[in-house]
mmCIF file of C-alpha atoms in Angstrom:
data_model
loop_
_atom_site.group_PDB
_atom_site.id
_atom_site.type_symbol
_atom_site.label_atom_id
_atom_site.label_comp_id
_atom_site.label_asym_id
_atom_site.label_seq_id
_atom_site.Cartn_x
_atom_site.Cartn_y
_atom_site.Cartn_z
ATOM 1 C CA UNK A 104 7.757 -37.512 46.540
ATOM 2 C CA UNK A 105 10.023 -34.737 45.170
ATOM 3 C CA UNK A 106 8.229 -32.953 42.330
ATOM 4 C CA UNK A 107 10.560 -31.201 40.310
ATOM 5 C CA UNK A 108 14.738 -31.725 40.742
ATOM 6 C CA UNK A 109 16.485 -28.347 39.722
ATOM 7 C CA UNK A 110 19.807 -28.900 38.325
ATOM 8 C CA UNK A 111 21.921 -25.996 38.666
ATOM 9 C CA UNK A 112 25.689 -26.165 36.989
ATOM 10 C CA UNK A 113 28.238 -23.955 38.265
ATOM 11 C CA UNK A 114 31.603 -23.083 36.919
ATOM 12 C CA UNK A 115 33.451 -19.524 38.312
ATOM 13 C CA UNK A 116 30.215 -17.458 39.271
ATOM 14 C CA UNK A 117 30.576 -16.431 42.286
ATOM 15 C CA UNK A 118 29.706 -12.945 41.224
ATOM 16 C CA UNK A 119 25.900 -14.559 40.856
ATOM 17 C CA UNK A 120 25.759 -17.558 42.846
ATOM 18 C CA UNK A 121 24.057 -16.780 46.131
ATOM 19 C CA UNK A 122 20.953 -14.591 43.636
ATOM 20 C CA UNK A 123 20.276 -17.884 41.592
ATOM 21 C CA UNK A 124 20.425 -20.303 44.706
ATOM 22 C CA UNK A 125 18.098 -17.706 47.092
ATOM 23 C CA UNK A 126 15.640 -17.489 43.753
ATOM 24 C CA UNK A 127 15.126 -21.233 43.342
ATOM 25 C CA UNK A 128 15.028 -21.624 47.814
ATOM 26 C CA UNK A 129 12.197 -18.905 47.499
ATOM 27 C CA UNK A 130 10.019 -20.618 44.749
ATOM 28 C CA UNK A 131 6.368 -20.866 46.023
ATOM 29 C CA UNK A 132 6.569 -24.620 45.506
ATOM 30 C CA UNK A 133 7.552 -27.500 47.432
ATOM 31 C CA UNK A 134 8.321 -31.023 47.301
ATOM 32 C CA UNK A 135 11.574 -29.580 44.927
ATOM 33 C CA UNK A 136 15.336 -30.344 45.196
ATOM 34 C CA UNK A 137 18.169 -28.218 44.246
ATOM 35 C CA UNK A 138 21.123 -30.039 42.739
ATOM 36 C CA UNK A 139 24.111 -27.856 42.463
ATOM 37 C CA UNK A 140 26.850 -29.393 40.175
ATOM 38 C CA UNK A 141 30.283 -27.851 41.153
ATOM 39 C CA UNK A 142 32.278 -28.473 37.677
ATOM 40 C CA UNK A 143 36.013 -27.897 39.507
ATOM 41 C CA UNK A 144 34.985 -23.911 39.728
ATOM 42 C CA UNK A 145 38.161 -22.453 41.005
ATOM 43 C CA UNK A 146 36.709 -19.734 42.449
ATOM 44 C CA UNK A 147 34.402 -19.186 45.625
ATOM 45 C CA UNK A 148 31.334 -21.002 44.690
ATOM 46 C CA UNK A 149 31.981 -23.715 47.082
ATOM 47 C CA UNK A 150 31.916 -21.668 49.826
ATOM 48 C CA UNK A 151 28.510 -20.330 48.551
ATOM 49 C CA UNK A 152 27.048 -24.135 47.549
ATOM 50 C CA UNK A 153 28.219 -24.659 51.346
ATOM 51 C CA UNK A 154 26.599 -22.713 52.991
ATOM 52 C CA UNK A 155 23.653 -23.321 51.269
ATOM 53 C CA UNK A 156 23.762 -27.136 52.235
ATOM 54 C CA UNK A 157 23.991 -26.092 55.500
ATOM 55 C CA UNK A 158 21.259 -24.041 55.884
ATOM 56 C CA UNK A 159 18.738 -26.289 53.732
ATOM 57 C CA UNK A 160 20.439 -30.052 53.992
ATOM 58 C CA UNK A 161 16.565 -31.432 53.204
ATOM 59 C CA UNK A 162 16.453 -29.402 49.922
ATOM 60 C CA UNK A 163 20.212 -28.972 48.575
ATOM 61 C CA UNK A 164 22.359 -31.461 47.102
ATOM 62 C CA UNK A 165 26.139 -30.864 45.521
ATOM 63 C CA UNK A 166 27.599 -32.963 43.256
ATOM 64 C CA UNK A 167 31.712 -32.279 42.887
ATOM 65 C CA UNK A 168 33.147 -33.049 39.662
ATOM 66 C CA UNK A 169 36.454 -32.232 37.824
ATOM 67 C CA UNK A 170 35.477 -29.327 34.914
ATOM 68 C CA UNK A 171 33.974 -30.945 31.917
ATOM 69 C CA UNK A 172 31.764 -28.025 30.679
ATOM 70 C CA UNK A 173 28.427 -27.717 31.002
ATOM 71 C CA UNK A 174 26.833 -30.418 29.231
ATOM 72 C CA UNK A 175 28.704 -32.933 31.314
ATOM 73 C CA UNK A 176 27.487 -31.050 34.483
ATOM 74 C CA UNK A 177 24.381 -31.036 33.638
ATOM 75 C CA UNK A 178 24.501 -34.755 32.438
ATOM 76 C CA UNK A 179 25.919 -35.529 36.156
ATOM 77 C CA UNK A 180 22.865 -33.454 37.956
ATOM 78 C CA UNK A 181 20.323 -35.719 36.117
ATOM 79 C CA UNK A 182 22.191 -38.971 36.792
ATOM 80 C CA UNK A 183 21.568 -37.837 40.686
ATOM 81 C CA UNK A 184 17.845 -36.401 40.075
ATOM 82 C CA UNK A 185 14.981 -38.212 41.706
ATOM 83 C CA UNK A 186 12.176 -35.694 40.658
ATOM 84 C CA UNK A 187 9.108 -36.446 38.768
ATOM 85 C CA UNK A 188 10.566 -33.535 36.151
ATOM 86 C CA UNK A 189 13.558 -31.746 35.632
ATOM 87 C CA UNK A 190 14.340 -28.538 35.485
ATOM 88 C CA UNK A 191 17.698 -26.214 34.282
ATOM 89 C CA UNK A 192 18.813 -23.018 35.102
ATOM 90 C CA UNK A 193 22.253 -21.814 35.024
ATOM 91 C CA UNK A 194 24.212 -20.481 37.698
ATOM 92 C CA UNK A 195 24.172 -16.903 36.439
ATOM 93 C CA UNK A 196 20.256 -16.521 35.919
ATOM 94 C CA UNK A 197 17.606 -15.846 38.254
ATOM 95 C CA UNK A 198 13.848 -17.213 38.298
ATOM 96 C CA UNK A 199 10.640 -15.819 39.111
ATOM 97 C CA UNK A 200 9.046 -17.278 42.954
ATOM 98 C CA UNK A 201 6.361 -19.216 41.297
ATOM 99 C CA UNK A 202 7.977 -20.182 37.796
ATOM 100 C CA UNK A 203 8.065 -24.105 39.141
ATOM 101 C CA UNK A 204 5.176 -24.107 40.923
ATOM 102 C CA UNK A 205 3.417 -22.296 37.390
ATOM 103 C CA UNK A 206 5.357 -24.965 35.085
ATOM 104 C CA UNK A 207 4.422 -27.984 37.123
ATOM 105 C CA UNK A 208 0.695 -26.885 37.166
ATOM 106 C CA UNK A 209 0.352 -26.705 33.310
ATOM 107 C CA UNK A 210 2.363 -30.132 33.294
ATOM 108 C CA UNK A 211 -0.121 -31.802 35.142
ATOM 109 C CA UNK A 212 -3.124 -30.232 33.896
ATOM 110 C CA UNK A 213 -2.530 -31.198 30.441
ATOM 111 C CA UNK A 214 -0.207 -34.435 31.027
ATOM 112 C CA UNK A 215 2.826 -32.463 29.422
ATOM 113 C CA UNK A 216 5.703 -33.721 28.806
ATOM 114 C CA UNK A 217 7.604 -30.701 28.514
ATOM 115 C CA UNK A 218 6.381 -27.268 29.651
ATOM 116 C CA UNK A 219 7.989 -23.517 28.214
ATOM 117 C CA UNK A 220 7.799 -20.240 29.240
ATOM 118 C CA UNK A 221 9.151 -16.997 28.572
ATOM 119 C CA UNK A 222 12.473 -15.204 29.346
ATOM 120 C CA UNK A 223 13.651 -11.767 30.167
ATOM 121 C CA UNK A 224 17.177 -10.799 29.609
ATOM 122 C CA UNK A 225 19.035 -8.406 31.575
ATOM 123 C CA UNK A 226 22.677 -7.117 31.962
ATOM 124 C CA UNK A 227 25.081 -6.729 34.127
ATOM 125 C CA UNK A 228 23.500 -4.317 36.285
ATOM 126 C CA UNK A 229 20.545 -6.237 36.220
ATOM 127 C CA UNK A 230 18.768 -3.785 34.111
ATOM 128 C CA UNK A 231 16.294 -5.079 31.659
ATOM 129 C CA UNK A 232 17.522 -5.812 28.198
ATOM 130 C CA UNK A 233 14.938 -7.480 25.892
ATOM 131 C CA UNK A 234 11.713 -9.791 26.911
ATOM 132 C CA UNK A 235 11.819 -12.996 24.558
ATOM 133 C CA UNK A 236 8.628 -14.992 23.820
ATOM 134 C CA UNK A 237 8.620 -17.921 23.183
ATOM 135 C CA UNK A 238 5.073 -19.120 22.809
ATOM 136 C CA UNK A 239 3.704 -19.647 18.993
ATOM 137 C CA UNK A 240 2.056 -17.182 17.747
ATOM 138 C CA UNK A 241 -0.522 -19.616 15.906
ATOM 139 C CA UNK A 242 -1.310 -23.194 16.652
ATOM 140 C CA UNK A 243 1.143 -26.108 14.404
ATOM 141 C CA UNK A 244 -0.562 -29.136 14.190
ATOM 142 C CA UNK A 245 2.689 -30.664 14.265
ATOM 143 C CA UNK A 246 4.442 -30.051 17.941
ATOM 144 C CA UNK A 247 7.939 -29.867 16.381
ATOM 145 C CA UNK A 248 6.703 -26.740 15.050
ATOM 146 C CA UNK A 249 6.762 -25.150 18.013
ATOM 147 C CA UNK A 250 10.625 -25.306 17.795
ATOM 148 C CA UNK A 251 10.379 -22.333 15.963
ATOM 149 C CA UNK A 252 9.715 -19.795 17.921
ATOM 150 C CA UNK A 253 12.126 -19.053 20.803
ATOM 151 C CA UNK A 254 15.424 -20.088 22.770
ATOM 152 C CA UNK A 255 16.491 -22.771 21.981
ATOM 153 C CA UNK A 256 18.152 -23.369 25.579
ATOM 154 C CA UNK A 257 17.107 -25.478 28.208
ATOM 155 C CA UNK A 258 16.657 -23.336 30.975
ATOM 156 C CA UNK A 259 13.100 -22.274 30.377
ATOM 157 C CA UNK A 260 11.423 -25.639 30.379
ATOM 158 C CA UNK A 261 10.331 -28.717 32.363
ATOM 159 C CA UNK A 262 10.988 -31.565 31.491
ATOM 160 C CA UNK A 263 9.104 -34.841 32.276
ATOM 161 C CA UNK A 264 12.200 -37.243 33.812
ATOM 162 C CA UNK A 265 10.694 -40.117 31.827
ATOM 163 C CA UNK A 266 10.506 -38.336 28.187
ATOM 164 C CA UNK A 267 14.843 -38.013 28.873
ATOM 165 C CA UNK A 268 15.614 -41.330 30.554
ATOM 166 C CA UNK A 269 13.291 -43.533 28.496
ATOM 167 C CA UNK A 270 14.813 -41.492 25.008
ATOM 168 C CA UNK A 271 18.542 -41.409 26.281
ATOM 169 C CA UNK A 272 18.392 -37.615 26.104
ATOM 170 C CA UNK A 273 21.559 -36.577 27.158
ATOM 171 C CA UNK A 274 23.652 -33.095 26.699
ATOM 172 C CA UNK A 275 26.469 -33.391 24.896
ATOM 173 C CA UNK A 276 29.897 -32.830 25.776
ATOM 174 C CA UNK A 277 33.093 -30.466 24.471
ATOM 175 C CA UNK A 278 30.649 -28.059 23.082
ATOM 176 C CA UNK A 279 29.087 -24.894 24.176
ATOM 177 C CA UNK A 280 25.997 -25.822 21.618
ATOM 178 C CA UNK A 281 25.034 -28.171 23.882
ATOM 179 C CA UNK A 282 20.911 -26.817 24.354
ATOM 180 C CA UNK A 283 20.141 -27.090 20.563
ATOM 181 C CA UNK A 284 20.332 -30.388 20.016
ATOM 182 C CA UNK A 285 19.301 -31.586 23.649
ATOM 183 C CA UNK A 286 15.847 -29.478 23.138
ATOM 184 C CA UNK A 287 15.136 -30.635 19.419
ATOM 185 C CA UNK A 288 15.312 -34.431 21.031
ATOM 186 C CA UNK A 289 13.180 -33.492 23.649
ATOM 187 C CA UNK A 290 10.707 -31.991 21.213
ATOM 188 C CA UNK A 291 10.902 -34.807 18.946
ATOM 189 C CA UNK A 292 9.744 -37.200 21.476
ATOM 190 C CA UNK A 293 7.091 -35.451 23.520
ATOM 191 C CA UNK A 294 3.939 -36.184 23.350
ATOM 192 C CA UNK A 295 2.615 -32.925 24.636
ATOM 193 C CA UNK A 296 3.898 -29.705 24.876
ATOM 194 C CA UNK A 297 2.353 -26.825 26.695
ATOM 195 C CA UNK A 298 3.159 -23.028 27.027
ATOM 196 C CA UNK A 299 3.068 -20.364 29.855
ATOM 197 C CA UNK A 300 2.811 -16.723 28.808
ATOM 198 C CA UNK A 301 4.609 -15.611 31.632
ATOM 199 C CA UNK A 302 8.030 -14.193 31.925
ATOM 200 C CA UNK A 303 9.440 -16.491 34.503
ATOM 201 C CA UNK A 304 13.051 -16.855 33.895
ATOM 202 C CA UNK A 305 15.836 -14.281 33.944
ATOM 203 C CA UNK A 306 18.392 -14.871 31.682
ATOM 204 C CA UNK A 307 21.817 -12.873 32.482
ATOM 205 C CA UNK A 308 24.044 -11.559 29.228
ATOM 206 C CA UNK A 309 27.407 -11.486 30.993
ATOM 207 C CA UNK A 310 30.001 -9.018 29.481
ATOM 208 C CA UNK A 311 32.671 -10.688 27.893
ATOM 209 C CA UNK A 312 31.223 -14.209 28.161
ATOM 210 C CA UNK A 313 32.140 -16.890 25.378
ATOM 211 C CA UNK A 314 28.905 -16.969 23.355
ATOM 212 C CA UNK A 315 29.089 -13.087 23.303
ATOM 213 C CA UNK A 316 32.409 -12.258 22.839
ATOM 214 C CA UNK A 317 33.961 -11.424 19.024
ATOM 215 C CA UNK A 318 36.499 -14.056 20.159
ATOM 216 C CA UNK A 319 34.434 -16.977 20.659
ATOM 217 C CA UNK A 320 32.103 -15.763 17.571
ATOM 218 C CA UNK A 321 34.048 -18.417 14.864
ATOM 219 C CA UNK A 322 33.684 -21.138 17.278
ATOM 220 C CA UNK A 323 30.374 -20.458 18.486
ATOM 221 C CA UNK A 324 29.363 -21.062 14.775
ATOM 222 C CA UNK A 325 31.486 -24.127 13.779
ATOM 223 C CA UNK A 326 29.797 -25.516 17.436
ATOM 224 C CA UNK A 327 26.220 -24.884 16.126
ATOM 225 C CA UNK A 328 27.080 -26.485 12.503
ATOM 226 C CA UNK A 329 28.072 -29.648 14.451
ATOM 227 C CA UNK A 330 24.753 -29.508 16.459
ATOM 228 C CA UNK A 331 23.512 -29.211 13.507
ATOM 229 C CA UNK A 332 24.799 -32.152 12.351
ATOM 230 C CA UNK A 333 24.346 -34.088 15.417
ATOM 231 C CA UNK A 334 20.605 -33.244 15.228
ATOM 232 C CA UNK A 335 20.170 -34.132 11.921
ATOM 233 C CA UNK A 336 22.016 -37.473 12.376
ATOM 234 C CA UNK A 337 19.910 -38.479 15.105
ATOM 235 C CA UNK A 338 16.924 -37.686 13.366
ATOM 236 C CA UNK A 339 17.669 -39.909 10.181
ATOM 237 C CA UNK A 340 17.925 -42.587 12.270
ATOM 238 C CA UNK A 341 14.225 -42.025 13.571
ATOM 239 C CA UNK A 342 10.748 -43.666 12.147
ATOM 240 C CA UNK A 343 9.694 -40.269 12.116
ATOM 241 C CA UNK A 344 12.519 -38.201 10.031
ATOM 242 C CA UNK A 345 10.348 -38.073 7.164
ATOM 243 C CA UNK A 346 7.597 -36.529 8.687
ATOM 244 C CA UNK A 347 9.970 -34.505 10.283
ATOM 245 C CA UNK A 348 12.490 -33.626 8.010
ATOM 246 C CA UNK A 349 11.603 -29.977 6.774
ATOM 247 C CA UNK A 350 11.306 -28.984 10.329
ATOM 248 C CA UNK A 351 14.840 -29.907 11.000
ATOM 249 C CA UNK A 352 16.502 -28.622 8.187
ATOM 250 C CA UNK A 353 14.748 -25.191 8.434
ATOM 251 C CA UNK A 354 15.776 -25.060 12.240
ATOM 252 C CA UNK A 355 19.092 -25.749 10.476
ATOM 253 C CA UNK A 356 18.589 -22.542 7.939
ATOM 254 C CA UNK A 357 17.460 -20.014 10.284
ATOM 255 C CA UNK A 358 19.131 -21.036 13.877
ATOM 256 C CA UNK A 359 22.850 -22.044 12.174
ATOM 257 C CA UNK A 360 22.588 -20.422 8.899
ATOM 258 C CA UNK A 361 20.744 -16.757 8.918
ATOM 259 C CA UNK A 362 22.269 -16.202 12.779
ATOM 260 C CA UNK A 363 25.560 -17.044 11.480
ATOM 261 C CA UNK A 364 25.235 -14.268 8.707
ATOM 262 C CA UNK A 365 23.608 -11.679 11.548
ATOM 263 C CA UNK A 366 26.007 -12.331 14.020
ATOM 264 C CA UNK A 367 28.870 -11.987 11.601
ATOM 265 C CA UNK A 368 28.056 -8.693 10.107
ATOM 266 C CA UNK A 369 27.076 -7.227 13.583
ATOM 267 C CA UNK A 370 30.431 -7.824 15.069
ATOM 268 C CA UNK A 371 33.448 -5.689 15.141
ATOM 269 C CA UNK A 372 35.564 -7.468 13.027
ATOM 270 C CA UNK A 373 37.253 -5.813 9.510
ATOM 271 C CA UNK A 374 35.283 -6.762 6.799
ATOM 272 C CA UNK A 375 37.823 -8.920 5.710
ATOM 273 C CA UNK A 376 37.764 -11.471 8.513
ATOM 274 C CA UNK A 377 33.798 -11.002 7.958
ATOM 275 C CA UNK A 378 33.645 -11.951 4.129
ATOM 276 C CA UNK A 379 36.146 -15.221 5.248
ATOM 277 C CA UNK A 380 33.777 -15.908 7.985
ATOM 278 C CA UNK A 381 30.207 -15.448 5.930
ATOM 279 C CA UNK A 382 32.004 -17.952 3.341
ATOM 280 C CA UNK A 383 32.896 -20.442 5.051
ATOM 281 C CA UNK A 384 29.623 -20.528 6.452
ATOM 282 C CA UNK A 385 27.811 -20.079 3.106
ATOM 283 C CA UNK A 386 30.195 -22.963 1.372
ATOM 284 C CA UNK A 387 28.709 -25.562 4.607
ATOM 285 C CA UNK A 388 25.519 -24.424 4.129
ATOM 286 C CA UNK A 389 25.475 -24.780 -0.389
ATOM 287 C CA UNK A 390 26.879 -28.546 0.696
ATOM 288 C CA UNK A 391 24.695 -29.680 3.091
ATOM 289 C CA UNK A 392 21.603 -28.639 2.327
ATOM 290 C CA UNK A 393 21.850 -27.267 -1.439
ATOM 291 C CA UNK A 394 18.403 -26.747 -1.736
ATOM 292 C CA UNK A 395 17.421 -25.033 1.143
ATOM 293 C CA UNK A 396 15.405 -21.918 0.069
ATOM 294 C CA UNK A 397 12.769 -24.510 -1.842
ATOM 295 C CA UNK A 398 12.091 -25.460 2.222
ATOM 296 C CA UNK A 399 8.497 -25.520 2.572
ATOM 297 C CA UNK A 400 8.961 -23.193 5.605
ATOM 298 C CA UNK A 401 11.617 -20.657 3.827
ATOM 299 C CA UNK A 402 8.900 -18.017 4.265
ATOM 300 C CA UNK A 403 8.920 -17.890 7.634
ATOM 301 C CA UNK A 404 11.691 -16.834 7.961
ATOM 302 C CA UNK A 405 10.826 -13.654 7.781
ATOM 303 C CA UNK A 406 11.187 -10.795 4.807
ATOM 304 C CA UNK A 407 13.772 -8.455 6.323
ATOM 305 C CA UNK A 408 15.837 -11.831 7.176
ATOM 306 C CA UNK A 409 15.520 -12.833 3.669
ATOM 307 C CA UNK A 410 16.552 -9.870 2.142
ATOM 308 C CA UNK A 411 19.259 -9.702 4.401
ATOM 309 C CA UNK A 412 20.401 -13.168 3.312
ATOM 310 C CA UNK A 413 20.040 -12.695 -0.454
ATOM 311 C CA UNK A 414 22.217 -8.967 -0.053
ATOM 312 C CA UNK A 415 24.984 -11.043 2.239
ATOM 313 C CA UNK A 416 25.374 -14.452 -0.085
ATOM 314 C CA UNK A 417 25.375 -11.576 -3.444
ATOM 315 C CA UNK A 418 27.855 -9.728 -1.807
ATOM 316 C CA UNK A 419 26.235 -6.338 -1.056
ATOM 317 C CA UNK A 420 27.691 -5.954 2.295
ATOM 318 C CA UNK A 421 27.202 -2.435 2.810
ATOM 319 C CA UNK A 422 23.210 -2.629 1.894
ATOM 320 C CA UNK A 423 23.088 -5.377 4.530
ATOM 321 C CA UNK A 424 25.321 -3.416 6.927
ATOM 322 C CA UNK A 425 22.577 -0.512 6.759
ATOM 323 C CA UNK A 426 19.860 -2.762 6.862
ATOM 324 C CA UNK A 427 21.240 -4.590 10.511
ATOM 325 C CA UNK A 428 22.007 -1.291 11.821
ATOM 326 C CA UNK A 429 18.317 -0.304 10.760
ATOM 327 C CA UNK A 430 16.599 -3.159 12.764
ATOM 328 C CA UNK A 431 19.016 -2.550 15.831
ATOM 329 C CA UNK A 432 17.910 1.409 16.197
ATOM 330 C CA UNK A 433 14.200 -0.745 15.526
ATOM 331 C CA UNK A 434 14.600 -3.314 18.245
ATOM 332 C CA UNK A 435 16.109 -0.274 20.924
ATOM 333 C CA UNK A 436 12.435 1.471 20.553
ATOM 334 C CA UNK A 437 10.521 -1.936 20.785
ATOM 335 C CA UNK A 438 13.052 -2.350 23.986
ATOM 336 C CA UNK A 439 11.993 0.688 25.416
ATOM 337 C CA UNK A 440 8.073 -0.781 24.787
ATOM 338 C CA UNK A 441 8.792 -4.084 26.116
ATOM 339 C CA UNK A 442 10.485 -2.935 29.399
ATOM 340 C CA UNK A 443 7.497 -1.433 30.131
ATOM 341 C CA UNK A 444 5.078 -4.041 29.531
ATOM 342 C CA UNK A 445 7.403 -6.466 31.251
ATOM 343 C CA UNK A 446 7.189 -4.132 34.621
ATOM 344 C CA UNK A 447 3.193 -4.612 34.865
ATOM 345 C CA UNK A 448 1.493 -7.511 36.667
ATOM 346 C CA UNK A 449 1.102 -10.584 34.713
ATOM 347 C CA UNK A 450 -2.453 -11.584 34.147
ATOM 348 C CA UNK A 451 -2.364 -13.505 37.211
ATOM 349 C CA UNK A 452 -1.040 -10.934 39.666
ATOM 350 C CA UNK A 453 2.299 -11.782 40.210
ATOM 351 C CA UNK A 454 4.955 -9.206 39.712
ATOM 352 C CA UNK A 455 8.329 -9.610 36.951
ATOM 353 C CA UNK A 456 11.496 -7.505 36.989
ATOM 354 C CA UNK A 457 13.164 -6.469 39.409
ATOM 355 C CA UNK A 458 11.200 -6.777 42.303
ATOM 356 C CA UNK A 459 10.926 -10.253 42.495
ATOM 357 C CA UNK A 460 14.381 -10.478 44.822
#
């Protein structure tokens, strides 16, 4: 019986290909299967995948595809996955050696549906960047809650195969938004939701890629307003939107909205193209959800994020300006903290960073 199917989609990485397949071959667990999802990558990454199948034909399966982004190579790994869960990581990250084996051991102790853990993010030098946690820091007795608090990616979960095939959980396609909507689902529907404390998955911020880059910023934005919509949509159509509802539209607020503001002011652009930008994401935001700061959850977001969002939608760019720039000289010391928490053992021995490869 195959325990856990890890899909892996790849598109032009070459660059990284070989360090995610050797970390997901080394995990401590077995009874897994790899499923590499070539999306037409013009590149090398064949010849990597390849070799790879050749060395470990039990454990390694490819799936060739013409390039339909992510979300539909993702979408073909799980039509192919005979694991009891699933599991994500991108072709440009790197996991810890026990991060299944760790994940699958919390899903069965506590029949979870869906398992998370925490992430490290490092550069293109593999240096450490910033250690993300994503486990709550107190108990909600309603799981959606825990939606909150970290990525909202796929990549550092498991997911039970029956909580996506028995929902028709599917990514969708044409959008680089894909995870935010895909997770919320998953959320939604599980019944239990456990999470690791451990750093287990290396996330990798690639220099000049899409979601980074001031040229893909605009997009990046309109993408998470659809998944927003999406999301929202789907929801209303659920017994359970009621319940729900508040949850939903404050993910909407502080994962579309607030980033959208952050994101603007901290890029590069003239403050022209900014002030365009911040209203046409204000104007969505006064439409759809007119009444969002009487949320029941407004206050979490946060009181520099608030304050940063009542400066921006007023106008007082410059106070805002000094105020981002304050909290990024802020996050660079707590960076300099982290890194060095990150490099001791976890509580259970194992090692992070960079000696795990």
């Amino acid at each position: 019986m195959i325990k856990i199917s890890v899909i892996v989609p790849v598109w032009n990485v070459e660059e990284y290909l070989d360090r995610c397949l050797r970390s997901i071959i080394n995990q401590s667990m077995q009874d897994i299967e790899i499923i590499v999802v070539n999306d037409g990558s013009p590149d090398n990454s064949q010849r990597i995948i390849d070799e790879y199948l050749s060395a470990y034909p039990t454990i390694v399966k490819c799936v060739n595809k013409e390039n339909g982004g992510i979300g539909s190579a993702r979408n073909a790994g799980l039509g192919e996955a005979k694991g009891e869960f699933i599991s994500f990581v991108d072709s440009d990250d790197y996991i810890v050696p026990h991060m299944m084996e760790s994940l699958y051991s919390k899903a069965i102790e506590a029949q979870a549906d869906l398992v998370v853990c925490n992430v490290v993010t490092v550069d293109d030098n593999n240096s450490f960047v910033e250690r993300v946690s994503c486990q709550p820091e107190h108990v909600h007795s309603n799981k959606l809650g825990y939606a909150f608090y970290g990525t909202m990616a796929c990549w550092n979960k498991l997911y039970r195969k029956d909580l996506l095939l028995n929902n028709k959980i599917e990514f969708r396609i044409g959008t680089s938004a894909e995870d935010f909507d895909f997770t919320i689902k998953a959320f939604l529907h599980a019944q239990c939701v456990e999470f690791s404390h451990e750093y287990l998955y290396f996330y990798q911020i690639r220099e000049g890629s899409l979601t980074h880059s001031l040229a893909g910023l605009r997009n990046r934005i309109m993408e998470m307003e659809q998944a927003a919509e999406a999301i929202v949509e789907y929801c209303q159509n659920q017994a359970c939107y009621d319940h729900y509802h508040q949850y939903i539209e404050f993910l909407v607020i502080d994962r579309v909205f607030i980033a959208a503001l952050m994101n603007t002011m901290g890029s590069h652009e003239s403050l022209e193209e900014k002030k365009q930008m911040i209203a046409e994401v204000t104007a969505y935001m006064f439409k759809r959800f007119p009444n969002y700061k009487k949320n029941v959850f407004w206050k979490n977001i946060g009181r520099k994020r608030i304050v940063f969002h009542f400066l921006i939608v007023n106008g007082w760019y410059f106070l805002a300006n000094t105020i981002l720039k304050a909290n990024s000289r802020y996050a660079e010391i707590k960076k300099k903290r982290s890194k060095m928490d990150v490099d001791r053992r976890n509580e259970d021995g194992d090692c992070l960073g960079k000696k795990i490869l």
